[in-house]
mmCIF file of C-alpha atoms in Angstrom:
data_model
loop_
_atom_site.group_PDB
_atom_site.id
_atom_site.type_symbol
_atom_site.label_atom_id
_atom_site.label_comp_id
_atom_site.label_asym_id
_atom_site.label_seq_id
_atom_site.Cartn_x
_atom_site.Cartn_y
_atom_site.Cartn_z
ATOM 1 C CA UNK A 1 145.980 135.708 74.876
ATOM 2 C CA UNK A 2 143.493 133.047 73.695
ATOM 3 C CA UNK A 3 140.105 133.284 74.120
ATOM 4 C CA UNK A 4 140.098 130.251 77.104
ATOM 5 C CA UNK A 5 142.940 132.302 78.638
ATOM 6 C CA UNK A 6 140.929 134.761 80.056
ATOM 7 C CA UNK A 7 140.116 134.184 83.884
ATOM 8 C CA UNK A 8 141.997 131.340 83.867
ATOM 9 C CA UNK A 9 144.770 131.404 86.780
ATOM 10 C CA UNK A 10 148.237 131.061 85.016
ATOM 11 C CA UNK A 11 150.519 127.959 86.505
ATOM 12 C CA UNK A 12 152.416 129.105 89.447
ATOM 13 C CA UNK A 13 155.809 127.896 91.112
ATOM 14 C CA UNK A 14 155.336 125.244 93.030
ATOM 15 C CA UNK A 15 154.641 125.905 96.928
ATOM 16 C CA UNK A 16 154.113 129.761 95.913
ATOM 17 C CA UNK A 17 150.786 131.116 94.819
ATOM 18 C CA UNK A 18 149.869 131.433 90.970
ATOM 19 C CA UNK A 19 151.007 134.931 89.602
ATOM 20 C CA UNK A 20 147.800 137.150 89.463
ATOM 21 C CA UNK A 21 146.164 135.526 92.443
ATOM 22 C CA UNK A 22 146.182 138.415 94.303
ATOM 23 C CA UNK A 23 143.960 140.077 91.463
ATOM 24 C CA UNK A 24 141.406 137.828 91.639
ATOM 25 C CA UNK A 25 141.270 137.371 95.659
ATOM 26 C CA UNK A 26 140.672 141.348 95.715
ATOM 27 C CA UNK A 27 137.442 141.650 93.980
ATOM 28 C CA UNK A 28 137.139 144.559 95.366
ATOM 29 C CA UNK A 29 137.931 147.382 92.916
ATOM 30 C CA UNK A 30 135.384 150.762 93.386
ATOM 31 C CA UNK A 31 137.195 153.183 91.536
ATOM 32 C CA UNK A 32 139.587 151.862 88.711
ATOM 33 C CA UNK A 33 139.922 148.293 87.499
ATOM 34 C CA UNK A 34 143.394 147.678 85.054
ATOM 35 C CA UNK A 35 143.127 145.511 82.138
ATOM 36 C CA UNK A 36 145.460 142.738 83.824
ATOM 37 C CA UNK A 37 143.351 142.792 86.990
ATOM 38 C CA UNK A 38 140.327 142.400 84.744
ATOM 39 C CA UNK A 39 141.544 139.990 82.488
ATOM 40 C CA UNK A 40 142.478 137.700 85.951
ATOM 41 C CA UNK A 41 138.967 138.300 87.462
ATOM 42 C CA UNK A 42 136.523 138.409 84.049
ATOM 43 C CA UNK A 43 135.293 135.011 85.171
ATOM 44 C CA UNK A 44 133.676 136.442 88.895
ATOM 45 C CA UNK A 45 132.773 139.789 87.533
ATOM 46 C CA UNK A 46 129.779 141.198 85.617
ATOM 47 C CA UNK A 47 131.231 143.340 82.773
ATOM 48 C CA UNK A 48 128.861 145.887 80.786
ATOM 49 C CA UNK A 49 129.618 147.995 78.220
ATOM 50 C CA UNK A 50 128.864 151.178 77.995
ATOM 51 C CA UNK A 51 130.189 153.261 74.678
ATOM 52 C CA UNK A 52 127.888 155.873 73.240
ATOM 53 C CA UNK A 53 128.274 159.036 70.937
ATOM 54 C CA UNK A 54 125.786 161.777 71.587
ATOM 55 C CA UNK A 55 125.580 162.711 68.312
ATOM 56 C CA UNK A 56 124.607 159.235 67.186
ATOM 57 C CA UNK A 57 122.808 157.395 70.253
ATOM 58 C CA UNK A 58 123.351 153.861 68.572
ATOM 59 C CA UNK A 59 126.636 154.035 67.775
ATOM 60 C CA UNK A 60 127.658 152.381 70.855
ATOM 61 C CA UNK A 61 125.662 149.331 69.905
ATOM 62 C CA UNK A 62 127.252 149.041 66.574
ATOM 63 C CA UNK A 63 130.403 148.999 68.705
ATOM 64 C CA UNK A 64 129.476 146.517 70.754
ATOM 65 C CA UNK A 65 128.115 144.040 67.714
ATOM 66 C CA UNK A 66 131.511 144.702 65.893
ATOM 67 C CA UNK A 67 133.219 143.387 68.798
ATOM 68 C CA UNK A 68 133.651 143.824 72.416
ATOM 69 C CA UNK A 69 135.455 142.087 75.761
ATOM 70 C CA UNK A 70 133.833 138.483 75.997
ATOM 71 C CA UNK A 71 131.147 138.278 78.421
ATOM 72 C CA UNK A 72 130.149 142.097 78.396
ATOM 73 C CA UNK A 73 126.798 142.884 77.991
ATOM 74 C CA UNK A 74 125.321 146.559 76.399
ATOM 75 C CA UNK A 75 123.579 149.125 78.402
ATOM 76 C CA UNK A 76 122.338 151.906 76.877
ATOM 77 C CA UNK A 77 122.904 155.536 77.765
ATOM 78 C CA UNK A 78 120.002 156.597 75.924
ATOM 79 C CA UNK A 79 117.614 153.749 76.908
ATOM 80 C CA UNK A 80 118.882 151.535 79.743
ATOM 81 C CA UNK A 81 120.760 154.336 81.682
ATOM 82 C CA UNK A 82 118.614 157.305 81.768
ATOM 83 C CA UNK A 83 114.249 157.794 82.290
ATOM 84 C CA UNK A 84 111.831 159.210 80.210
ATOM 85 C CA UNK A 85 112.113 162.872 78.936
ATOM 86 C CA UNK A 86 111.455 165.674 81.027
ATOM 87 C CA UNK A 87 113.514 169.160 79.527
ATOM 88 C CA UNK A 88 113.523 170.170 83.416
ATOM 89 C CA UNK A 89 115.599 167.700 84.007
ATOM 90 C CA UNK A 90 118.538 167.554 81.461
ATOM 91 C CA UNK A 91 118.669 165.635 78.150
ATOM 92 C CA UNK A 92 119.984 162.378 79.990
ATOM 93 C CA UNK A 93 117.362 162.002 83.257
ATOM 94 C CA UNK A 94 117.779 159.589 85.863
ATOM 95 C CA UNK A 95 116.741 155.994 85.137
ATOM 96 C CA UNK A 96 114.164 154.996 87.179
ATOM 97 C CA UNK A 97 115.472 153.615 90.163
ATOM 98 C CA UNK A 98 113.733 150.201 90.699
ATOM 99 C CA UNK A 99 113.693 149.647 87.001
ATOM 100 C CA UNK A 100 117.822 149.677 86.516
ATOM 101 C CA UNK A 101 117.983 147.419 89.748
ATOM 102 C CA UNK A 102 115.781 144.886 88.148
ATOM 103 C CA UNK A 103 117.808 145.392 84.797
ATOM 104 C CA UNK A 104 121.620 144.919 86.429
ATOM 105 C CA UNK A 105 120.405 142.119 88.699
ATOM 106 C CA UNK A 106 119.082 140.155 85.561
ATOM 107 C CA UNK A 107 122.391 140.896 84.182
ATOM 108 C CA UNK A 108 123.607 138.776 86.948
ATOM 109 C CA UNK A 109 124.661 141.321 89.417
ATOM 110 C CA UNK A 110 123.902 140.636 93.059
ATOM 111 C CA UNK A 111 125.156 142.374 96.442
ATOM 112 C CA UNK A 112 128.848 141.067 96.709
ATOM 113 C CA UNK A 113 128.988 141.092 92.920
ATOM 114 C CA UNK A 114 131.917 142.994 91.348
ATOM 115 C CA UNK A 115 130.857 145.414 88.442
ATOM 116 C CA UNK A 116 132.913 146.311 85.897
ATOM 117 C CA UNK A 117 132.082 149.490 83.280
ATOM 118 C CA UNK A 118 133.743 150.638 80.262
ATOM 119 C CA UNK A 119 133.588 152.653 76.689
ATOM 120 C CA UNK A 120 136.500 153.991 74.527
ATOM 121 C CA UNK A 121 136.379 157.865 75.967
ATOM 122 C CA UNK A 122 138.063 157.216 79.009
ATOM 123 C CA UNK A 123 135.243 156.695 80.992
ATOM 124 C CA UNK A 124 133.613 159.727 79.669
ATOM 125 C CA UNK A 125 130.135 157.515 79.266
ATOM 126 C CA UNK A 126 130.674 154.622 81.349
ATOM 127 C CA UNK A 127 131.104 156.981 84.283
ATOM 128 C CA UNK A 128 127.570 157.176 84.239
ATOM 129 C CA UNK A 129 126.839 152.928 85.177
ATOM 130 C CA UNK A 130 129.706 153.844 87.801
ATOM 131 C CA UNK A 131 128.017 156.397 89.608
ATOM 132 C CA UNK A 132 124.413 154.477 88.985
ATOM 133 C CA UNK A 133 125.184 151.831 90.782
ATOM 134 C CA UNK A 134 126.722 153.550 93.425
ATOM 135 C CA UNK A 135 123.551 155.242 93.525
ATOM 136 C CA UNK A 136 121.711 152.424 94.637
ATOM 137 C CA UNK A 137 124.365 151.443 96.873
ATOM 138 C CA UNK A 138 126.526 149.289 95.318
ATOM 139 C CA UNK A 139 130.283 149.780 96.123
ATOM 140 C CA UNK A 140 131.561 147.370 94.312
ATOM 141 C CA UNK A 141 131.551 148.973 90.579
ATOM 142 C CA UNK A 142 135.244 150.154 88.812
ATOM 143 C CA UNK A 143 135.500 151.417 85.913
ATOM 144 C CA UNK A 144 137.494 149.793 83.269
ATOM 145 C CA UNK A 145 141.339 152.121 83.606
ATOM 146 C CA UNK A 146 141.943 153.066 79.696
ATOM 147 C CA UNK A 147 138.953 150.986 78.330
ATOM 148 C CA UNK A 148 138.982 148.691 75.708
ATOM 149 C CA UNK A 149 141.675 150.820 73.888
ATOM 150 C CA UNK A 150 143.819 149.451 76.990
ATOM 151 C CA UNK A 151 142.237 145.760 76.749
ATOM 152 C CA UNK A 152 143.107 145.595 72.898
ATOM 153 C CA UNK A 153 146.580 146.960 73.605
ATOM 154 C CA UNK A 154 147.261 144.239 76.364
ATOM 155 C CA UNK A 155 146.625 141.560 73.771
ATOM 156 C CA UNK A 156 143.527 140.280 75.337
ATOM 157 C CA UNK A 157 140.886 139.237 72.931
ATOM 158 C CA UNK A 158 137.374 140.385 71.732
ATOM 159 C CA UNK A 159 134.366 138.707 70.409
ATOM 160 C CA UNK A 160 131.377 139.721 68.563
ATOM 161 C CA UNK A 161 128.947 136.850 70.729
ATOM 162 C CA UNK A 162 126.237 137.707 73.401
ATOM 163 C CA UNK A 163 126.935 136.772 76.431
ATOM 164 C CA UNK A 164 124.634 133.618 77.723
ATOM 165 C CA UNK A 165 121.743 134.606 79.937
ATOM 166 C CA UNK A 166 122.671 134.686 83.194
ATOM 167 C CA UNK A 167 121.224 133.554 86.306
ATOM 168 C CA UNK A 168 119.365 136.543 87.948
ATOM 169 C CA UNK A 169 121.240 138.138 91.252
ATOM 170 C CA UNK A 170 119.986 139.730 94.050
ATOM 171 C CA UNK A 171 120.507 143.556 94.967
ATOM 172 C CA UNK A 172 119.346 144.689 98.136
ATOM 173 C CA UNK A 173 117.856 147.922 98.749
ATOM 174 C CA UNK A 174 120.743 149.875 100.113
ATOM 175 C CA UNK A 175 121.493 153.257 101.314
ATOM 176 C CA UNK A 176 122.809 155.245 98.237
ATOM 177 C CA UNK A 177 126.795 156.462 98.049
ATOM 178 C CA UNK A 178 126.122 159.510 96.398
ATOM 179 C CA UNK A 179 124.780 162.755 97.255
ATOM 180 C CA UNK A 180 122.343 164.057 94.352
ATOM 181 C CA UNK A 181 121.170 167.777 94.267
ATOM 182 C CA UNK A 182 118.301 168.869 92.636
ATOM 183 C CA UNK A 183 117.340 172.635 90.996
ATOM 184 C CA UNK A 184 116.180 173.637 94.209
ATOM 185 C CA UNK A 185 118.944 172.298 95.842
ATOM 186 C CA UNK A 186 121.400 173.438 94.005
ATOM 187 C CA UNK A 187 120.414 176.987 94.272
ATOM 188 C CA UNK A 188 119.803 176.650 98.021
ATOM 189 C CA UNK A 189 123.542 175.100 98.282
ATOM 190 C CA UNK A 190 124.927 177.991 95.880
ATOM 191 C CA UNK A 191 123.885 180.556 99.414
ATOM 192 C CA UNK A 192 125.770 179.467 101.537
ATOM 193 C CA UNK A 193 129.052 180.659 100.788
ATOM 194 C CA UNK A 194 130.949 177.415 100.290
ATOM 195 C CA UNK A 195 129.554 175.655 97.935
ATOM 196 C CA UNK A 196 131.527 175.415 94.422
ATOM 197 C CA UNK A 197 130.283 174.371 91.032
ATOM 198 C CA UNK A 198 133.182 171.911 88.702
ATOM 199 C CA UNK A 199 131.931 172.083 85.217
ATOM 200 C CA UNK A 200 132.640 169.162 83.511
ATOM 201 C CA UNK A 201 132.273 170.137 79.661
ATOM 202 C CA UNK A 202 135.320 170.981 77.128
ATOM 203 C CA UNK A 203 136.439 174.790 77.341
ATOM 204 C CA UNK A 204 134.292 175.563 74.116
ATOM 205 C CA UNK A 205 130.868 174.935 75.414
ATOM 206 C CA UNK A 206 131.902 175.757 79.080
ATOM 207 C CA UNK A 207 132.745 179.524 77.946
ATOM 208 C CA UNK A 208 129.722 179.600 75.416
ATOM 209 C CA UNK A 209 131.907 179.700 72.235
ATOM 210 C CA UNK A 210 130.443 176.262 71.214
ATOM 211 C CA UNK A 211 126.842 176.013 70.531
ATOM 212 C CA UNK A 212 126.253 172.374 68.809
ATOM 213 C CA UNK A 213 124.612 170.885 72.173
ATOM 214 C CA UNK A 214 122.559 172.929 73.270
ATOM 215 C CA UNK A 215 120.139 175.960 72.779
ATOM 216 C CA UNK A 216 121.599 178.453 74.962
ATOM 217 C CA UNK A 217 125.400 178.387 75.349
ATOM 218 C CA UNK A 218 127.461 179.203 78.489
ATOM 219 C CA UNK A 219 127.755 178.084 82.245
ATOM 220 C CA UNK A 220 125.649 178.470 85.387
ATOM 221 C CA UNK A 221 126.996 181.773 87.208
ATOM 222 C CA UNK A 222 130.070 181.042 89.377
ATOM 223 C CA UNK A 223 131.270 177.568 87.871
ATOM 224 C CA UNK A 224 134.773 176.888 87.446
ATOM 225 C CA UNK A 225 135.957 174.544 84.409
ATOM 226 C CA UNK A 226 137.757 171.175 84.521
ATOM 227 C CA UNK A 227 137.313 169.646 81.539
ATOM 228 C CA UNK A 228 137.156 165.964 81.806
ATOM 229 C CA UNK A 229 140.025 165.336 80.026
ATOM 230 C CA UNK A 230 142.197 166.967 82.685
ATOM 231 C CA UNK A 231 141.892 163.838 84.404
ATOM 232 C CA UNK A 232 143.542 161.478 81.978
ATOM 233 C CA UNK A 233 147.029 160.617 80.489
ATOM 234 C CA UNK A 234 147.460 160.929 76.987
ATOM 235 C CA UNK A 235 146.886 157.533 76.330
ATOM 236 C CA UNK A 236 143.389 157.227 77.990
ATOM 237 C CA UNK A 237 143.974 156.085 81.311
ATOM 238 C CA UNK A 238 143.717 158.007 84.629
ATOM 239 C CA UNK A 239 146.647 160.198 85.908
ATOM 240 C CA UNK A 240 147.581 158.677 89.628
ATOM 241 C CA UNK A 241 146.088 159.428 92.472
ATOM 242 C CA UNK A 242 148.694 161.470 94.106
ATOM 243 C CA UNK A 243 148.707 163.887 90.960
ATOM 244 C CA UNK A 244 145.048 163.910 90.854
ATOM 245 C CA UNK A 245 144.929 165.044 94.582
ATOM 246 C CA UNK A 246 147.206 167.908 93.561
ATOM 247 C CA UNK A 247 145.397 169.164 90.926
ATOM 248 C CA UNK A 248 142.132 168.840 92.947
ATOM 249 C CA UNK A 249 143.458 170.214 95.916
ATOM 250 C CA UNK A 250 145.057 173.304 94.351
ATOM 251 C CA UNK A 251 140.993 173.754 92.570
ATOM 252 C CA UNK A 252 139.570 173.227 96.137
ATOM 253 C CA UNK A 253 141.659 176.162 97.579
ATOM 254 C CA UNK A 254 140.627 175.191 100.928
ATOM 255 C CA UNK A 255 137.340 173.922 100.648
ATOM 256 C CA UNK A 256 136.292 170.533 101.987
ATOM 257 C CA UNK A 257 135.144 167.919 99.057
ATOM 258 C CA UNK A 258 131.514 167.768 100.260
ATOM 259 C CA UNK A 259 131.601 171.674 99.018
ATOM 260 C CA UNK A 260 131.940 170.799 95.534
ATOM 261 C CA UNK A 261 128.488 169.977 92.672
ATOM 262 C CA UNK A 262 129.814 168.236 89.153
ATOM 263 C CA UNK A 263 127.707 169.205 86.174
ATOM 264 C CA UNK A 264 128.228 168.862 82.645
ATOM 265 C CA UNK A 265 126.064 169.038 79.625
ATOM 266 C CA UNK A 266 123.494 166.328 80.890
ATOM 267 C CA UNK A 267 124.570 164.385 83.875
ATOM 268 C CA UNK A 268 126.685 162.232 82.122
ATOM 269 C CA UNK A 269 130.500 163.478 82.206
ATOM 270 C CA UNK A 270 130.245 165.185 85.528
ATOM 271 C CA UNK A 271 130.814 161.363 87.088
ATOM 272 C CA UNK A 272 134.373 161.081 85.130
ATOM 273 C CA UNK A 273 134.989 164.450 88.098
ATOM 274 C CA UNK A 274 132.686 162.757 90.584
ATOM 275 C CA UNK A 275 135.286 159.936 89.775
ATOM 276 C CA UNK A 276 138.391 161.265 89.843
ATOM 277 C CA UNK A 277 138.113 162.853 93.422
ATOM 278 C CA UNK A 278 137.029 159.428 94.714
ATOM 279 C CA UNK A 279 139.977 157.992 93.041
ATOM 280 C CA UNK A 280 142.142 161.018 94.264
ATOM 281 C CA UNK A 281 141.124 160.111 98.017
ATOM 282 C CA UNK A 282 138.838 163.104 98.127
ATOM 283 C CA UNK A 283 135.175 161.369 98.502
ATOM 284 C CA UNK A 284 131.848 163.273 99.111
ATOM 285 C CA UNK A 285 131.822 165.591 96.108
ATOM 286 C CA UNK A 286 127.900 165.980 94.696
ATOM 287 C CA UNK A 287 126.641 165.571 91.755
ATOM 288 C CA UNK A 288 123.622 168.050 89.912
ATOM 289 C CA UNK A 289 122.345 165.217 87.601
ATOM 290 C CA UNK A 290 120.081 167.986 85.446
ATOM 291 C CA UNK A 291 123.510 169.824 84.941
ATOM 292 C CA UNK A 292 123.603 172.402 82.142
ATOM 293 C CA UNK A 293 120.420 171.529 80.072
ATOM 294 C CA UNK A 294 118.398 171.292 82.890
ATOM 295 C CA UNK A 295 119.244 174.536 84.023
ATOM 296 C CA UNK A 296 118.439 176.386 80.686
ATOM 297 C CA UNK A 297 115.236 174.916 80.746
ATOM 298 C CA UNK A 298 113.958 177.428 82.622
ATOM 299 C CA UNK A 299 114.306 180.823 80.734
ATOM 300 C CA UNK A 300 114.543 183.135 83.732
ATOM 301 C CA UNK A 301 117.864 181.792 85.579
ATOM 302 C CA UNK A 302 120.818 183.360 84.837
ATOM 303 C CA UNK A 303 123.930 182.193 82.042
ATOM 304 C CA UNK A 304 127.115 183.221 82.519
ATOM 305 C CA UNK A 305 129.694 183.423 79.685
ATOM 306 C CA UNK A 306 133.612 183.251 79.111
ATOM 307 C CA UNK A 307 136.077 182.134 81.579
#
């Protein structure tokens, strides 16, 4: 598709409405956006992109200069999308959260804005702007379905330019979509007898066999493990919903969604789980943003290894 294609409504049939119309009339994706629907809609959507290696915290900035989906703008995990350094609370810390309003809304993103996120891990990093902005209460945020593995594969094009500057939006202060626990909470929650822990992290580092991340290996006592990649189809994208709420539903084993805390190595894959249940129809999962390297931080709490 040429570069002027994009967001450009294709001729229709006369007295019928042009094909894709529907996509673009939605704007309303809060889970998954597909390439097609994106490729429609580009023109009305803010689009930010989000790749990242944690062994090499600017390779997703190369990326980005070497090419990326027209109009997308970088965020940084390491700079834009997490706050200063504090070994308490994980290697990847919160943003503060005035400070990444101010920084999406000069990106152009106001209240009935859509946002649109995506990397090439399957959302692995961009799950993190997903959940952010839900986090200060903005529904409308998808994440790109298959990322710009499934853009390039569509046929749609990529450019190596910086977006213009846009025009400043407006996001009100609204009342966050996401349930955040913190050490103290997280302990509290793990006494009452429902709660359930959904580590996020690859089998390796989840058992304790893997020690390249971080300085003690293992899992916080009584996690179970979904790896990440559990959620997604061979080629990248997201299983569907209906087999996602199987899969879920058979790791619930009767608990309600709200009983379940995502963790991962640092906050950052846990939202690809916190995700996935959304998209599955289970909402109201919580998040422990320190996740694993917060926990270690403190010597005296317990690590659990194996299965």
């Amino acid at each position: 598709m040429p570069d002027g294609a994009i967001g450009r409504r294709p001729a229709g049939s006369a007295g019928g409405p042009a094909p894709g119309a529907h996509l673009i009339a939605a704007m309303n994706w809060t889970t998954l956006i597909s390439a097609e629907e994106l490729a429609h809609a580009i023109d009305r959507c803010v689009l930010v992109d989000c790749r990242h290696r944690l062994d090499d915290p600017q390779a997703g900035r190369r990326a980005w200069e070497a090419g990326h989906i027209p109009s997308a703008h970088f965020l940084s995990i390491d700079d834009d999308l997490s706050g200063r350094h504090d070994p308490s609370l994980g290697r990847h810390p919160l943003p503060d959260r005035e400070t990444l309003r101010g920084k999406l809304a000069a990106l152009g993103l106001s209240d009935d804005t859509q946002l649109v996120v995506y990397d090439d891990q399957g959302g692995a990093m961009a799950g993190r702007l997903w959940m952010l902005a839900r986090w200060l209460g903005h529904r409308h945020v998808a994440l790109l379905d298959g990322g710009i593995a499934a853009w390039q594969r569509a046929g749609y094009p990529m450019s190596t330019e910086a977006p213009a500057p846009a025009t400043p939006g407006h996001l009100s202060e609204r009342p966050t979509l996401v349930t955040l626990l913190n050490t103290a909470q997280l302990m509290a929650a793990l006494q009452d007898g429902h709660s359930q822990i959904v580590d996020a992290r690859p089998a390796e580092r989840f058992q304790g066999k893997d020690t390249s991340m971080d300085p003690v290996a293992g899992h916080i006592p009584g996690a179970i493990n979904r790896p990440l990649s559990q959620n997604l189809r061979p080629d990248g994208r997201f299983k569907p919903a209906e087999v996602l709420r199987h899969e879920w539903e058979t790791l619930l084993a009767g608990r309600k969604p709200e009983d379940i805390i995502q963790q991962c190595g640092s906050g950052i894959t846990a939202n690809h789980n916190l995700l996935s249940m959304e998209l599955a129809g289970l909402p109201g999962s919580r998040l422990y943003p320190p996740s694993w390297s917060g926990w270690i931080s403190d010597p005296s709490r317990p690590v659990a290894k194996g299965e």
